[in-house]
Amino acid sequence: MKIIEAKVIVTCPGRNFVTLKIITDQGLYGIGDATLNGRELSVVSYLEDHVIPCLIGRDASRIEDIWQYLYRGCYWRRGPVTMSAISAVDTALWDIKAKAANMPLYQLLGGASREGVMVYGHANGNDIEETKEEVSKYIELGYKAIRAQTGIPGLPSTYGVSKDKMYYEPADGALPTENVWSTEKYLDHTPKLFEALRNEFGFEHHLLHDVHHRLTPIEAARLGKSLEPYRLFWMEDCVAADNQESLRRVREHTVTPLAIGEIFNTVWDCKTLIEQELIDYIRTTVVHAGGISHLKQIAGFAALHHVKMGCHGATDLSPVCMGASLNFNLWVPNFGVQEYMRHTEETDAVFPHAYSFKDGYLHPGDKPGHGVEIDEALAAKYPYKRAFLPVNRKEDGTMWNW
Ligand code: EZ4
Ligand code: CO
């Protein structure tokens, strides 16, 4: 089965998505997500200029060989642009293989290990009262796990707090918007949110929180300790993990479970974290960490060290990524939870999909492949629109992590 054509489809039904479509001489085709939020066109160029010419004529069934060809064969291995491009190729090829086998992808991977994929939604508000109301809405929708974020008194805006509750979209400017950050204010306020949520709703639901890389290890250790009475499912990205050793300081001070990895691209970005059991959940995803093929490798390694999968699933990961991820997560033995920020109706219309939500779980559906399509005619009606993620400064103007 030869690859005869591959093309990149860029569409902006409310936000930008990059999709790779690979077509074979047998009429079968597959699609993969290649969206890298705020840096989309770099992946488009990488695919069009440097990957697609090498794919034409290759055997679409040789997924592993093509993965190795693109990873080892470019010399400049790793990095988010390269790995998003490789992920898109890999996802599209698994889609083709599963379609050729006339199976949903999870069957090809080894079959279902569970009845559904537990997901968590994003509850957020400008203050604790508003966040409480949002949490109650997610509980009514049947969610078992809910991420909670709240505005910080004295700060004009806070990561994770949005106007549009179901479709939180951080890439909000044609140039990066500037946010203001205060570690002191954040550390004082955040435990109050979780105290209020446990007082109101008890301990029946899983609660999660995303620090979004804003703390130093000793500050993160203090937050983890102060959140212990509220028994979080996880505390996410509590420090930037450029240095994986940083998590050790957090780990030695708190039993609050730690999750990290949405910006990691390969197993090498989390090797120390996993091997030395410094984390509990690894958040690497299909689209940014090398597709199904490489995620299998990360998950297998993580399983040896009691680390579970907790894949990233924000709105900037397209429904194509979500479909592939759900097939992966229905199978993967060491599954933890899947993030699920709902896409807008416009996005769902461009990407018709077989997955569905019920009682806090997503199921990938039973269509052959990963179960997600792209309506190319509709996609063409939404041209690319430049959008950046915000940047973040401390109150005195110092650049900080967003
Ligand atoms: O900010 O995907 O856990 N979810 C997140 C996301 C990220 C965006 C960045 O593009 O941290 O909301
Ligand atoms: Co996050």
GROMACS .gro file of C-alpha atoms in nm, residues 32-358:
model
  327
   32GLY     CA    1  -0.325   1.323   1.194
   33ASP     CA    2  -0.323   1.638   1.408
   34ALA     CA    3  -0.016   1.865   1.372
   35THR     CA    4  -0.134   2.169   1.572
   36LEU     CA    5   0.132   2.354   1.773
   37ASN     CA    6  -0.050   2.640   1.941
   38GLY     CA    7   0.091   2.983   1.853
   39ARG     CA    8   0.357   2.832   1.622
   40GLU     CA    9   0.128   2.656   1.373
   41LEU     CA   10   0.288   2.760   1.043
   42SER     CA   11   0.630   2.631   1.141
   43VAL     CA   12   0.486   2.278   1.145
   44VAL     CA   13   0.303   2.342   0.818
   45SER     CA   14   0.633   2.433   0.654
   46TYR     CA   15   0.814   2.142   0.817
   47LEU     CA   16   0.558   1.901   0.676
   48GLU     CA   17   0.518   2.056   0.330
   49ASP     CA   18   0.882   2.141   0.265
   50HIS     CA   19   1.067   1.864   0.448
   51VAL     CA   20   0.844   1.565   0.522
   52ILE     CA   21   0.585   1.516   0.248
   53PRO     CA   22   0.842   1.491  -0.037
   54CYS     CA   23   1.003   1.200   0.154
   55LEU     CA   24   0.671   1.020   0.210
   56ILE     CA   25   0.557   0.987  -0.150
   57GLY     CA   26   0.603   0.631  -0.275
   58ARG     CA   27   0.666   0.480   0.069
   59ASP     CA   28   0.477   0.178   0.201
   60ALA     CA   29   0.207   0.319   0.433
   61SER     CA   30   0.199  -0.003   0.635
   62ARG     CA   31   0.558   0.045   0.760
   63ILE     CA   32   0.467   0.282   1.044
   64GLU     CA   33   0.767   0.213   1.266
   65ASP     CA   34   1.018   0.241   0.984
   66ILE     CA   35   0.870   0.574   0.871
   67TRP     CA   36   0.879   0.700   1.232
   68GLN     CA   37   1.248   0.609   1.263
   69TYR     CA   38   1.318   0.752   0.918
   70LEU     CA   39   1.173   1.089   1.016
   71TYR     CA   40   1.327   1.092   1.367
   72ARG     CA   41   1.676   0.961   1.301
   73GLY     CA   42   1.679   1.064   0.939
   74CYS     CA   43   1.646   1.440   0.991
   75TYR     CA   44   1.964   1.453   1.203
   76TRP     CA   45   1.811   1.746   1.403
   77ARG     CA   46   1.601   1.514   1.612
   78ARG     CA   47   1.344   1.607   1.884
   79GLY     CA   48   1.189   1.948   1.955
   80PRO     CA   49   0.820   2.048   1.933
   81VAL     CA   50   0.812   2.133   1.561
   82THR     CA   51   0.980   1.813   1.443
   83MET     CA   52   0.786   1.597   1.686
   84SER     CA   53   0.446   1.751   1.601
   85ALA     CA   54   0.517   1.676   1.235
   86ILE     CA   55   0.623   1.317   1.312
   87SER     CA   56   0.316   1.276   1.534
   88ALA     CA   57   0.085   1.380   1.252
   89VAL     CA   58   0.241   1.130   1.011
   90ASP     CA   59   0.231   0.852   1.271
   91THR     CA   60  -0.133   0.920   1.366
   92ALA     CA   61  -0.241   0.925   1.001
   93LEU     CA   62  -0.060   0.595   0.935
   94TRP     CA   63  -0.221   0.423   1.237
   95ASP     CA   64  -0.556   0.554   1.111
   96ILE     CA   65  -0.486   0.393   0.773
   97LYS     CA   66  -0.370   0.064   0.927
   98ALA     CA   67  -0.679   0.038   1.146
   99LYS     CA   68  -0.904   0.120   0.850
  100ALA     CA   69  -0.725  -0.147   0.644
  101ALA     CA   70  -0.789  -0.396   0.926
  102ASN     CA   71  -1.150  -0.272   0.943
  103MET     CA   72  -1.110  -0.213   1.318
  104PRO     CA   73  -1.126   0.079   1.556
  105LEU     CA   74  -0.769   0.168   1.646
  106TYR     CA   75  -0.803   0.051   2.008
  107GLN     CA   76  -0.869  -0.303   1.882
  108LEU     CA   77  -0.549  -0.299   1.684
  109LEU     CA   78  -0.355  -0.180   1.990
  110GLY     CA   79  -0.476  -0.473   2.201
  111GLY     CA   80  -0.843  -0.411   2.270
  112ALA     CA   81  -1.032  -0.225   2.541
  113SER     CA   82  -0.896  -0.242   2.895
  114ARG     CA   83  -1.194  -0.049   3.035
  115GLU     CA   84  -1.548   0.054   2.942
  116GLY     CA   85  -1.470   0.422   2.891
  117VAL     CA   86  -1.202   0.687   2.933
  118MET     CA   87  -1.248   0.902   3.245
  119VAL     CA   88  -1.210   1.267   3.155
  120TYR     CA   89  -1.176   1.587   3.352
  121GLY     CA   90  -1.335   1.918   3.261
  122HIS     CA   91  -1.225   2.274   3.335
  123ALA     CA   92  -1.421   2.468   3.596
  124ASN     CA   93  -1.308   2.825   3.640
  125GLY     CA   94  -1.434   3.155   3.774
  126ASN     CA   95  -1.320   3.506   3.854
  127ASP     CA   96  -1.352   3.428   4.223
  128ILE     CA   97  -1.411   3.129   4.449
  129GLU     CA   98  -1.790   3.167   4.442
  130GLU     CA   99  -1.798   3.165   4.063
  131THR     CA  100  -1.564   2.865   4.045
  132LYS     CA  101  -1.793   2.681   4.290
  133GLU     CA  102  -2.088   2.742   4.057
  134GLU     CA  103  -1.888   2.616   3.759
  135VAL     CA  104  -1.783   2.301   3.948
  136SER     CA  105  -2.148   2.229   4.027
  137LYS     CA  106  -2.228   2.252   3.653
  138TYR     CA  107  -1.965   1.989   3.572
  139ILE     CA  108  -2.101   1.766   3.849
  140GLU     CA  109  -2.449   1.799   3.694
  141LEU     CA  110  -2.305   1.698   3.356
  142GLY     CA  111  -2.180   1.376   3.517
  143TYR     CA  112  -1.806   1.449   3.539
  144LYS     CA  113  -1.613   1.237   3.789
  145ALA     CA  114  -1.306   1.460   3.772
  146ILE     CA  115  -1.289   1.840   3.755
  147ARG     CA  116  -1.000   2.083   3.725
  148ALA     CA  117  -1.057   2.400   3.927
  149GLN     CA  118  -0.891   2.740   3.868
  150THR     CA  119  -0.984   3.076   4.010
  151GLY     CA  120  -0.897   3.443   3.971
  152ILE     CA  121  -0.649   3.581   4.226
  153PRO     CA  122  -0.749   3.898   4.417
  154GLY     CA  123  -0.519   4.183   4.312
  155LEU     CA  124  -0.423   4.029   3.975
  156PRO     CA  125  -0.603   4.157   3.662
  157SER     CA  126  -0.608   3.812   3.498
  158THR     CA  127  -0.510   3.457   3.589
  159TYR     CA  128  -0.418   3.150   3.385
  160GLY     CA  129  -0.716   2.918   3.337
  161VAL     CA  130  -0.989   3.176   3.400
  162SER     CA  131  -1.193   3.262   3.092
  163LYS     CA  132  -1.507   3.440   2.980
  164ASP     CA  133  -1.632   3.149   2.770
  165LYS     CA  134  -1.667   2.869   3.021
  166MET     CA  135  -1.687   2.555   2.804
  167TYR     CA  136  -1.438   2.663   2.536
  168TYR     CA  137  -1.146   2.821   2.719
  169GLU     CA  138  -0.900   2.953   2.459
  170PRO     CA  139  -0.573   3.105   2.578
  171ALA     CA  140  -0.431   3.202   2.233
  172ASP     CA  141  -0.615   3.533   2.234
  173GLY     CA  142  -0.407   3.795   2.052
  174ALA     CA  143  -0.259   3.877   1.710
  175LEU     CA  144   0.037   3.973   1.930
  176PRO     CA  145   0.094   3.814   2.273
  177THR     CA  146  -0.117   3.969   2.550
  178GLU     CA  147   0.075   4.046   2.870
  179ASN     CA  148  -0.036   3.892   3.200
  180VAL     CA  149   0.076   3.988   3.551
  181TRP     CA  150   0.186   3.734   3.810
  182SER     CA  151   0.238   3.728   4.184
  183THR     CA  152   0.357   3.406   4.344
  184GLU     CA  153   0.274   3.538   4.692
  185LYS     CA  154  -0.088   3.620   4.607
  186TYR     CA  155  -0.135   3.290   4.426
  187LEU     CA  156   0.009   3.080   4.709
  188ASP     CA  157  -0.211   3.253   4.965
  189HIS     CA  158  -0.531   3.220   4.765
  190THR     CA  159  -0.524   2.875   4.603
  191PRO     CA  160  -0.569   2.660   4.917
  192LYS     CA  161  -0.881   2.865   5.001
  193LEU     CA  162  -1.038   2.757   4.672
  194PHE     CA  163  -0.995   2.388   4.747
  195GLU     CA  164  -1.109   2.429   5.106
  196ALA     CA  165  -1.429   2.592   4.977
  197LEU     CA  166  -1.481   2.320   4.713
  198ARG     CA  167  -1.440   2.033   4.960
  199ASN     CA  168  -1.669   2.207   5.211
  200GLU     CA  169  -1.935   2.249   4.944
  201PHE     CA  170  -1.910   1.923   4.748
  202GLY     CA  171  -1.735   1.677   4.981
  203PHE     CA  172  -1.478   1.425   4.861
  204GLU     CA  173  -1.677   1.227   4.606
  205HIS     CA  174  -1.527   1.393   4.296
  206HIS     CA  175  -1.167   1.411   4.183
  207LEU     CA  176  -1.031   1.765   4.191
  208LEU     CA  177  -0.730   1.874   3.987
  209HIS     CA  178  -0.533   2.196   3.958
  210ASP     CA  179  -0.288   2.338   3.702
  211VAL     CA  180  -0.007   2.563   3.831
  212HIS     CA  181   0.113   2.615   3.474
  213HIS     CA  182   0.489   2.626   3.541
  214ARG     CA  183   0.473   2.929   3.772
  215LEU     CA  184   0.652   2.816   4.089
  216THR     CA  185   1.003   2.732   4.201
  217PRO     CA  186   1.053   2.386   4.356
  218ILE     CA  187   1.037   2.506   4.719
  219GLU     CA  188   0.726   2.716   4.648
  220ALA     CA  189   0.563   2.419   4.476
  221ALA     CA  190   0.650   2.202   4.775
  222ARG     CA  191   0.471   2.452   5.001
  223LEU     CA  192   0.162   2.455   4.778
  224GLY     CA  193   0.155   2.076   4.760
  225LYS     CA  194   0.169   2.056   5.139
  226SER     CA  195  -0.101   2.318   5.189
  227LEU     CA  196  -0.332   2.130   4.948
  228GLU     CA  197  -0.289   1.790   5.117
  229PRO     CA  198  -0.606   1.816   5.333
  230TYR     CA  199  -0.813   1.851   5.012
  231ARG     CA  200  -0.668   1.535   4.854
  232LEU     CA  201  -0.621   1.649   4.496
  233PHE     CA  202  -0.614   1.396   4.212
  234TRP     CA  203  -0.309   1.590   4.094
  235MET     CA  204  -0.118   1.916   4.098
  236GLU     CA  205  -0.007   1.985   3.740
  237ASP     CA  206   0.306   2.154   3.601
  238CYS     CA  207   0.397   2.292   3.943
  239VAL     CA  208   0.744   2.390   3.816
  240ALA     CA  209   0.898   2.417   3.471
  241ALA     CA  210   1.073   2.084   3.411
  242ASP     CA  211   1.360   2.203   3.192
  243ASN     CA  212   1.559   2.043   3.470
  244GLN     CA  213   1.384   1.718   3.557
  245GLU     CA  214   1.569   1.703   3.890
  246SER     CA  215   1.362   2.004   4.006
  247LEU     CA  216   1.068   1.779   4.085
  248ARG     CA  217   1.269   1.596   4.352
  249ARG     CA  218   1.248   1.893   4.592
  250VAL     CA  219   0.868   1.899   4.551
  251ARG     CA  220   0.839   1.524   4.585
  252GLU     CA  221   1.032   1.499   4.908
  253HIS     CA  222   0.798   1.745   5.082
  254THR     CA  223   0.447   1.649   4.974
  255VAL     CA  224   0.218   1.353   4.904
  256THR     CA  225  -0.001   1.561   4.669
  257PRO     CA  226   0.022   1.363   4.341
  258LEU     CA  227   0.224   1.532   4.067
  259ALA     CA  228   0.145   1.550   3.694
  260ILE     CA  229   0.363   1.703   3.425
  261GLY     CA  230   0.452   1.674   3.058
  262GLU     CA  231   0.205   1.847   2.824
  263ILE     CA  232   0.495   2.028   2.655
  264PHE     CA  233   0.728   1.725   2.645
  265ASN     CA  234   0.812   1.580   2.305
  266THR     CA  235   0.988   1.250   2.370
  267VAL     CA  236   1.057   0.996   2.643
  268TRP     CA  237   1.390   1.171   2.699
  269ASP     CA  238   1.206   1.475   2.838
  270CYS     CA  239   1.064   1.260   3.117
  271LYS     CA  240   1.319   0.981   3.157
  272THR     CA  241   1.450   1.097   3.497
  273LEU     CA  242   1.105   1.195   3.619
  274ILE     CA  243   0.971   0.847   3.547
  275GLU     CA  244   1.274   0.635   3.630
  276GLN     CA  245   1.323   0.804   3.968
  277GLU     CA  246   0.949   0.805   4.038
  278LEU     CA  247   0.936   1.182   4.088
  279ILE     CA  248   0.585   1.209   3.936
  280ASP     CA  249   0.256   1.017   3.934
  281TYR     CA  250   0.106   1.111   3.596
  282ILE     CA  251   0.273   1.181   3.263
  283ARG     CA  252   0.083   1.423   3.037
  284THR     CA  253   0.254   1.361   2.703
  285THR     CA  254   0.008   1.356   2.412
  286VAL     CA  255  -0.038   1.200   2.072
  287VAL     CA  256   0.018   1.529   1.884
  288HIS     CA  257   0.327   1.661   2.061
  289ALA     CA  258   0.509   1.344   2.170
  290GLY     CA  259   0.555   1.141   1.855
  291GLY     CA  260   0.212   0.995   1.786
  292ILE     CA  261   0.073   0.659   1.890
  293SER     CA  262   0.405   0.483   1.829
  294HIS     CA  263   0.608   0.693   2.071
  295LEU     CA  264   0.331   0.732   2.329
  296LYS     CA  265   0.322   0.351   2.354
  297GLN     CA  266   0.691   0.358   2.440
  298ILE     CA  267   0.647   0.629   2.705
  299ALA     CA  268   0.349   0.448   2.859
  300GLY     CA  269   0.532   0.116   2.873
  301PHE     CA  270   0.828   0.276   3.047
  302ALA     CA  271   0.598   0.469   3.283
  303ALA     CA  272   0.415   0.149   3.378
  304LEU     CA  273   0.737   0.007   3.523
  305HIS     CA  274   0.747   0.300   3.767
  306HIS     CA  275   0.383   0.335   3.882
  307VAL     CA  276   0.334   0.639   3.657
  308LYS     CA  277  -0.003   0.662   3.481
  309MET     CA  278  -0.107   0.838   3.162
  310GLY     CA  279  -0.288   1.170   3.198
  311CYS     CA  280  -0.288   1.303   2.842
  312HIS     CA  281  -0.316   1.673   2.763
  313GLY     CA  282  -0.649   1.754   2.596
  314ALA     CA  283  -0.694   2.130   2.573
  315THR     CA  284  -0.891   2.292   2.288
  316ASP     CA  285  -0.573   2.353   2.088
  317LEU     CA  286  -0.539   1.976   2.044
  318SER     CA  287  -0.777   1.902   1.759
  319PRO     CA  288  -1.058   1.644   1.762
  320VAL     CA  289  -0.821   1.429   1.551
  321CYS     CA  290  -0.577   1.418   1.844
  322MET     CA  291  -0.864   1.351   2.084
  323GLY     CA  292  -0.994   1.059   1.877
  324ALA     CA  293  -0.649   0.902   1.858
  325SER     CA  294  -0.591   0.965   2.228
  326LEU     CA  295  -0.920   0.803   2.327
  327ASN     CA  296  -0.836   0.489   2.130
  328PHE     CA  297  -0.496   0.484   2.300
  329ASN     CA  298  -0.642   0.542   2.646
  330LEU     CA  299  -0.915   0.281   2.612
  331TRP     CA  300  -0.635   0.029   2.564
  332VAL     CA  301  -0.335   0.154   2.769
  333PRO     CA  302  -0.294  -0.055   3.087
  334ASN     CA  303  -0.165   0.231   3.306
  335PHE     CA  304  -0.440   0.480   3.230
  336GLY     CA  305  -0.506   0.764   3.475
  337VAL     CA  306  -0.731   1.030   3.327
  338GLN     CA  307  -0.775   1.226   3.003
  339GLU     CA  308  -0.813   1.606   2.992
  340TYR     CA  309  -1.121   1.714   2.797
  341MET     CA  310  -1.190   2.072   2.705
  342ARG     CA  311  -1.485   2.071   2.473
  343HIS     CA  312  -1.443   2.213   2.124
  344THR     CA  313  -1.682   2.469   1.980
  345GLU     CA  314  -1.969   2.362   1.755
  346GLU     CA  315  -1.782   2.513   1.458
  347THR     CA  316  -1.479   2.295   1.533
  348ASP     CA  317  -1.688   1.982   1.583
  349ALA     CA  318  -1.857   2.046   1.247
  350VAL     CA  319  -1.520   2.066   1.067
  351PHE     CA  320  -1.406   1.745   1.239
  352PRO     CA  321  -1.699   1.497   1.247
  353HIS     CA  322  -1.609   1.232   1.504
  354ALA     CA  323  -1.721   0.899   1.646
  355TYR     CA  324  -1.630   0.972   2.009
  356SER     CA  325  -1.899   1.059   2.259
  357PHE     CA  326  -1.936   1.166   2.623
  358LYS     CA  327  -2.148   0.988   2.881
   0.00000   0.00000   0.00000
